[in-house]
Short mmCIF file of N, CA, C and O in Angstrom, two decimals:
data_model
loop_
_atom_site.label_atom_id
_atom_site.label_comp_id
_atom_site.label_asym_id
_atom_site.label_seq_id
_atom_site.Cartn_x
_atom_site.Cartn_y
_atom_site.Cartn_z
N UNK A 1 -122.05 -114.02 164.81
CA UNK A 1 -122.80 -114.01 165.93
C UNK A 1 -122.83 -114.43 166.85
O UNK A 1 -123.95 -114.22 166.93
N UNK A 2 -122.73 -114.41 167.83
CA UNK A 2 -123.27 -115.50 169.17
C UNK A 2 -124.58 -114.04 169.90
O UNK A 2 -123.79 -112.91 170.37
N UNK A 3 -125.37 -114.30 169.62
CA UNK A 3 -126.19 -112.84 170.91
C UNK A 3 -125.97 -112.97 172.29
O UNK A 3 -125.76 -113.86 172.51
N UNK A 4 -125.85 -111.67 172.32
CA UNK A 4 -125.49 -111.82 173.94
C UNK A 4 -127.21 -111.16 174.69
O UNK A 4 -127.52 -110.17 174.12
N UNK A 5 -127.93 -111.38 175.34
CA UNK A 5 -128.49 -111.45 177.14
C UNK A 5 -127.98 -110.02 177.47
O UNK A 5 -127.62 -109.53 177.60
N UNK A 6 -129.15 -108.96 177.16
CA UNK A 6 -129.71 -107.92 177.97
C UNK A 6 -130.51 -107.08 178.29
O UNK A 6 -129.84 -106.78 178.78
N UNK A 7 -130.81 -108.29 178.78
CA UNK A 7 -131.91 -107.68 179.92
C UNK A 7 -133.19 -109.74 180.03
O UNK A 7 -133.02 -110.39 178.82
N UNK A 8 -133.31 -109.48 181.08
CA UNK A 8 -134.19 -110.27 181.76
C UNK A 8 -135.64 -110.42 182.14
O UNK A 8 -134.71 -109.59 183.28
N UNK A 9 -136.78 -111.09 182.13
CA UNK A 9 -138.28 -110.80 182.95
C UNK A 9 -138.51 -111.94 182.66
O UNK A 9 -138.86 -113.23 182.65
N UNK A 10 -138.50 -112.50 185.08
CA UNK A 10 -139.52 -113.75 185.28
C UNK A 10 -140.87 -113.80 185.83
O UNK A 10 -140.50 -112.66 187.07
N UNK A 11 -141.03 -114.29 185.47
CA UNK A 11 -143.04 -114.09 185.96
C UNK A 11 -142.91 -115.47 186.82
O UNK A 11 -143.53 -116.52 186.21
N UNK A 12 -142.93 -115.64 187.38
CA UNK A 12 -144.33 -117.01 188.48
C UNK A 12 -145.74 -117.09 188.58
O UNK A 12 -146.10 -116.06 189.76
N UNK A 13 -146.17 -118.06 188.24
CA UNK A 13 -147.65 -117.86 187.95
C UNK A 13 -148.19 -119.65 189.25
O UNK A 13 -147.56 -120.12 189.03
N UNK A 14 -150.08 -119.34 189.72
CA UNK A 14 -149.91 -119.93 191.01
C UNK A 14 -150.38 -120.58 189.28
O UNK A 14 -150.51 -120.49 187.98
N UNK A 15 -152.07 -121.46 190.29
CA UNK A 15 -152.52 -122.04 188.92
C UNK A 15 -153.99 -121.91 188.57
O UNK A 15 -154.53 -121.54 187.60
N UNK A 16 -154.28 -120.37 189.67
CA UNK A 16 -155.42 -118.73 188.41
C UNK A 16 -154.89 -118.16 187.90
O UNK A 16 -155.53 -116.73 188.29
N UNK A 17 -154.01 -117.78 188.30
CA UNK A 17 -153.00 -116.67 187.12
C UNK A 17 -152.60 -115.85 187.53
O UNK A 17 -151.78 -114.94 187.35
N UNK A 18 -151.64 -115.74 188.83
CA UNK A 18 -151.72 -114.61 189.93
C UNK A 18 -150.09 -114.53 190.19
O UNK A 18 -149.29 -115.91 190.00
N UNK A 19 -149.75 -114.03 189.94
CA UNK A 19 -148.12 -113.63 189.93
C UNK A 19 -147.54 -113.49 191.16
O UNK A 19 -148.03 -112.61 192.49
N UNK A 20 -147.09 -114.90 191.09
CA UNK A 20 -146.16 -114.94 193.19
C UNK A 20 -145.01 -114.31 192.95
O UNK A 20 -144.30 -114.15 194.28
N UNK A 21 -144.24 -114.46 191.83
CA UNK A 21 -142.42 -113.84 191.98
C UNK A 21 -142.35 -113.19 191.16
O UNK A 21 -143.01 -113.28 189.26
N UNK A 22 -141.57 -112.37 190.71
CA UNK A 22 -141.13 -111.18 189.56
C UNK A 22 -140.26 -110.21 189.53
O UNK A 22 -140.01 -110.29 190.86
N UNK A 23 -138.84 -110.80 188.87
CA UNK A 23 -137.67 -110.61 188.53
C UNK A 23 -136.62 -109.57 187.03
O UNK A 23 -137.71 -110.89 186.70
N UNK A 24 -136.60 -108.86 187.37
CA UNK A 24 -135.31 -108.12 186.18
C UNK A 24 -134.08 -108.29 186.24
O UNK A 24 -133.19 -108.57 185.71
N UNK A 25 -133.25 -109.20 187.70
CA UNK A 25 -132.48 -109.82 188.43
C UNK A 25 -131.69 -111.70 187.32
O UNK A 25 -132.35 -111.84 187.19
N UNK A 26 -130.21 -110.99 187.65
CA UNK A 26 -129.51 -112.15 186.60
C UNK A 26 -128.75 -112.63 187.52
O UNK A 26 -128.51 -111.95 188.04
N UNK A 27 -128.73 -113.35 188.22
CA UNK A 27 -129.84 -114.65 187.89
C UNK A 27 -131.08 -114.98 188.96
O UNK A 27 -130.83 -114.65 189.28
N UNK A 28 -131.54 -115.59 187.44
CA UNK A 28 -133.11 -115.91 188.32
C UNK A 28 -132.84 -116.86 189.62
O UNK A 28 -132.63 -117.13 189.85
N UNK A 29 -133.45 -116.31 191.31
CA UNK A 29 -133.70 -117.39 192.00
C UNK A 29 -135.21 -116.67 193.18
O UNK A 29 -135.31 -115.78 193.42
N UNK A 30 -135.47 -118.32 193.22
CA UNK A 30 -137.34 -117.86 193.21
C UNK A 30 -136.42 -118.66 194.71
O UNK A 30 -136.41 -119.84 195.00
N UNK A 31 -137.73 -118.44 195.88
CA UNK A 31 -136.73 -118.53 197.05
C UNK A 31 -138.68 -119.32 197.65
O UNK A 31 -138.85 -120.55 198.76
N UNK A 32 -139.81 -119.23 196.96
CA UNK A 32 -140.69 -120.41 197.28
C UNK A 32 -141.50 -118.99 198.43
O UNK A 32 -142.48 -120.20 198.91
N UNK A 33 -140.99 -118.15 198.11
CA UNK A 33 -142.01 -117.52 198.90
C UNK A 33 -143.39 -116.16 198.67
O UNK A 33 -142.65 -115.58 197.54
N UNK A 34 -144.01 -115.56 198.52
CA UNK A 34 -145.36 -115.08 198.28
C UNK A 34 -145.94 -114.21 199.42
O UNK A 34 -146.11 -114.75 200.36
N UNK A 35 -145.36 -113.17 199.36
CA UNK A 35 -145.85 -112.04 200.60
C UNK A 35 -145.66 -112.13 202.45
O UNK A 35 -145.89 -112.87 203.50
N UNK A 36 -144.15 -112.92 202.23
CA UNK A 36 -143.35 -113.46 203.47
C UNK A 36 -143.93 -115.22 203.86
O UNK A 36 -143.37 -115.13 204.91
N UNK A 37 -144.88 -115.27 203.35
CA UNK A 37 -144.92 -116.27 203.67
C UNK A 37 -144.50 -118.37 202.93
O UNK A 37 -144.14 -117.22 201.39
N UNK A 38 -144.37 -119.02 203.15
CA UNK A 38 -144.24 -119.99 202.25
C UNK A 38 -145.42 -120.34 201.56
O UNK A 38 -146.19 -120.81 202.04
N UNK A 39 -144.72 -120.95 200.44
CA UNK A 39 -146.51 -121.40 199.36
C UNK A 39 -145.90 -122.85 199.80
O UNK A 39 -144.85 -123.61 199.37
N UNK A 40 -146.89 -123.39 199.84
CA UNK A 40 -146.84 -124.69 199.33
C UNK A 40 -146.38 -125.25 197.97
O UNK A 40 -146.25 -125.24 197.05
N UNK A 41 -145.94 -127.05 198.02
CA UNK A 41 -145.87 -127.50 196.98
C UNK A 41 -146.74 -127.90 196.34
O UNK A 41 -147.96 -127.66 196.61
N UNK A 42 -145.85 -127.08 194.83
CA UNK A 42 -147.30 -127.62 193.58
C UNK A 42 -146.01 -127.09 192.22
O UNK A 42 -144.71 -126.56 192.54
N UNK A 43 -146.95 -127.44 191.11
CA UNK A 43 -146.61 -126.82 190.31
C UNK A 43 -147.06 -125.85 189.93
O UNK A 43 -148.37 -125.31 190.47
N UNK A 44 -145.76 -124.93 189.24
CA UNK A 44 -146.25 -123.57 189.27
C UNK A 44 -145.74 -122.82 187.67
O UNK A 44 -144.86 -123.51 187.85
N UNK A 45 -146.12 -122.02 187.23
CA UNK A 45 -146.01 -122.21 185.93
C UNK A 45 -145.10 -120.48 185.24
O UNK A 45 -145.22 -119.64 186.27
N UNK A 46 -143.87 -120.62 184.86
CA UNK A 46 -142.82 -119.64 184.73
C UNK A 46 -143.20 -118.93 183.39
O UNK A 46 -143.19 -119.79 182.46
N UNK A 47 -143.17 -117.96 183.08
CA UNK A 47 -142.75 -117.46 181.74
C UNK A 47 -141.17 -116.50 181.99
O UNK A 47 -141.36 -115.12 182.60
N UNK A 48 -140.85 -116.67 181.27
CA UNK A 48 -139.30 -115.88 180.85
C UNK A 48 -139.06 -114.79 179.30
O UNK A 48 -140.01 -115.99 178.47
N UNK A 49 -139.12 -113.76 179.62
CA UNK A 49 -138.55 -113.13 178.43
C UNK A 49 -136.63 -112.56 178.61
O UNK A 49 -136.96 -111.95 179.06
N UNK A 50 -135.79 -113.23 177.76
CA UNK A 50 -135.30 -112.64 177.55
C UNK A 50 -134.65 -111.92 176.06
O UNK A 50 -135.11 -111.64 175.26
N UNK A 51 -134.15 -110.60 176.54
CA UNK A 51 -134.06 -109.95 175.34
C UNK A 51 -132.88 -110.26 175.23
O UNK A 51 -131.75 -110.30 175.89
N UNK A 52 -131.94 -109.65 173.37
CA UNK A 52 -130.54 -110.56 173.48
C UNK A 52 -130.46 -109.65 171.99
O UNK A 52 -131.72 -108.85 171.55
N UNK A 53 -129.36 -109.56 171.90
CA UNK A 53 -128.99 -108.79 170.78
C UNK A 53 -128.16 -108.78 170.34
O UNK A 53 -127.07 -109.60 170.48
N UNK A 54 -128.57 -108.59 169.30
CA UNK A 54 -127.85 -110.07 167.94
C UNK A 54 -127.67 -109.26 166.56
O UNK A 54 -127.95 -108.98 165.55
N UNK A 55 -126.06 -109.09 166.93
CA UNK A 55 -125.79 -108.28 165.55
C UNK A 55 -126.17 -106.49 166.31
O UNK A 55 -125.72 -106.41 167.32
N UNK A 56 -126.56 -106.15 165.72
CA UNK A 56 -126.72 -104.61 165.26
C UNK A 56 -128.48 -104.55 165.82
O UNK A 56 -129.07 -103.69 166.13
N UNK A 57 -130.09 -106.04 166.22
CA UNK A 57 -130.71 -105.40 166.75
C UNK A 57 -131.49 -106.36 167.70
O UNK A 57 -130.99 -107.13 168.28
N UNK A 58 -132.01 -105.62 168.40
CA UNK A 58 -132.36 -106.02 170.08
C UNK A 58 -133.05 -107.01 169.50
O UNK A 58 -134.74 -106.29 168.67
N UNK A 59 -134.24 -107.76 169.98
CA UNK A 59 -134.98 -108.93 169.96
C UNK A 59 -135.22 -108.56 171.45
O UNK A 59 -134.49 -109.47 172.41
N UNK A 60 -135.92 -110.23 171.27
CA UNK A 60 -136.27 -111.25 172.61
C UNK A 60 -136.87 -112.30 172.19
O UNK A 60 -137.91 -112.54 171.29
N UNK A 61 -136.94 -114.02 173.40
CA UNK A 61 -138.15 -114.22 173.30
C UNK A 61 -138.43 -114.61 174.84
O UNK A 61 -137.76 -114.56 175.71
N UNK A 62 -139.73 -115.25 174.52
CA UNK A 62 -140.51 -115.69 175.72
C UNK A 62 -139.83 -117.76 175.16
O UNK A 62 -140.31 -118.26 174.62
N UNK A 63 -139.74 -118.11 177.18
CA UNK A 63 -139.92 -119.01 177.28
C UNK A 63 -141.05 -119.55 178.52
O UNK A 63 -141.73 -118.16 179.46
N UNK A 64 -141.39 -120.25 178.00
CA UNK A 64 -142.75 -120.96 179.36
C UNK A 64 -142.75 -122.08 179.38
O UNK A 64 -142.07 -122.79 178.62
N UNK A 65 -142.66 -122.67 180.55
CA UNK A 65 -143.13 -123.93 180.94
C UNK A 65 -143.06 -124.10 182.59
O UNK A 65 -143.75 -122.66 183.70
N UNK A 66 -143.11 -124.97 183.08
CA UNK A 66 -143.41 -125.30 184.53
C UNK A 66 -142.16 -125.31 185.26
O UNK A 66 -141.27 -126.18 185.66
N UNK A 67 -142.42 -124.66 186.84
CA UNK A 67 -141.48 -125.67 187.66
C UNK A 67 -142.39 -125.68 189.56
O UNK A 67 -143.22 -126.06 189.73
N UNK A 68 -142.05 -126.89 189.93
CA UNK A 68 -141.99 -128.07 190.81
C UNK A 68 -141.22 -127.67 191.98
O UNK A 68 -140.20 -127.60 192.11
N UNK A 69 -142.52 -127.42 193.54
CA UNK A 69 -141.82 -126.43 193.71
C UNK A 69 -141.38 -128.28 195.73
O UNK A 69 -142.78 -128.14 195.56
N UNK A 70 -140.73 -127.95 195.72
CA UNK A 70 -141.06 -129.54 195.99
C UNK A 70 -140.22 -128.65 197.74
O UNK A 70 -139.68 -128.48 198.06
N UNK A 71 -141.62 -129.08 198.89
CA UNK A 71 -140.34 -129.12 200.40
C UNK A 71 -139.63 -130.04 200.99
O UNK A 71 -140.11 -131.07 201.29
#
């Protein structure tokens, strides 16, 4: 059986570790806006928790990396 995604949490951080964006919506869409203002181009870190149902067990996977914002 292939695992089924049951939920998702995505957070995007600046270089100081402040959360700029957070969502539990699928698909994840980030427009580069924080508190109503465009944030500067640069590299930002994401942390993604994916909840999956594998057979009868609920599990989660953590994925992380970086995203480059270009304007």
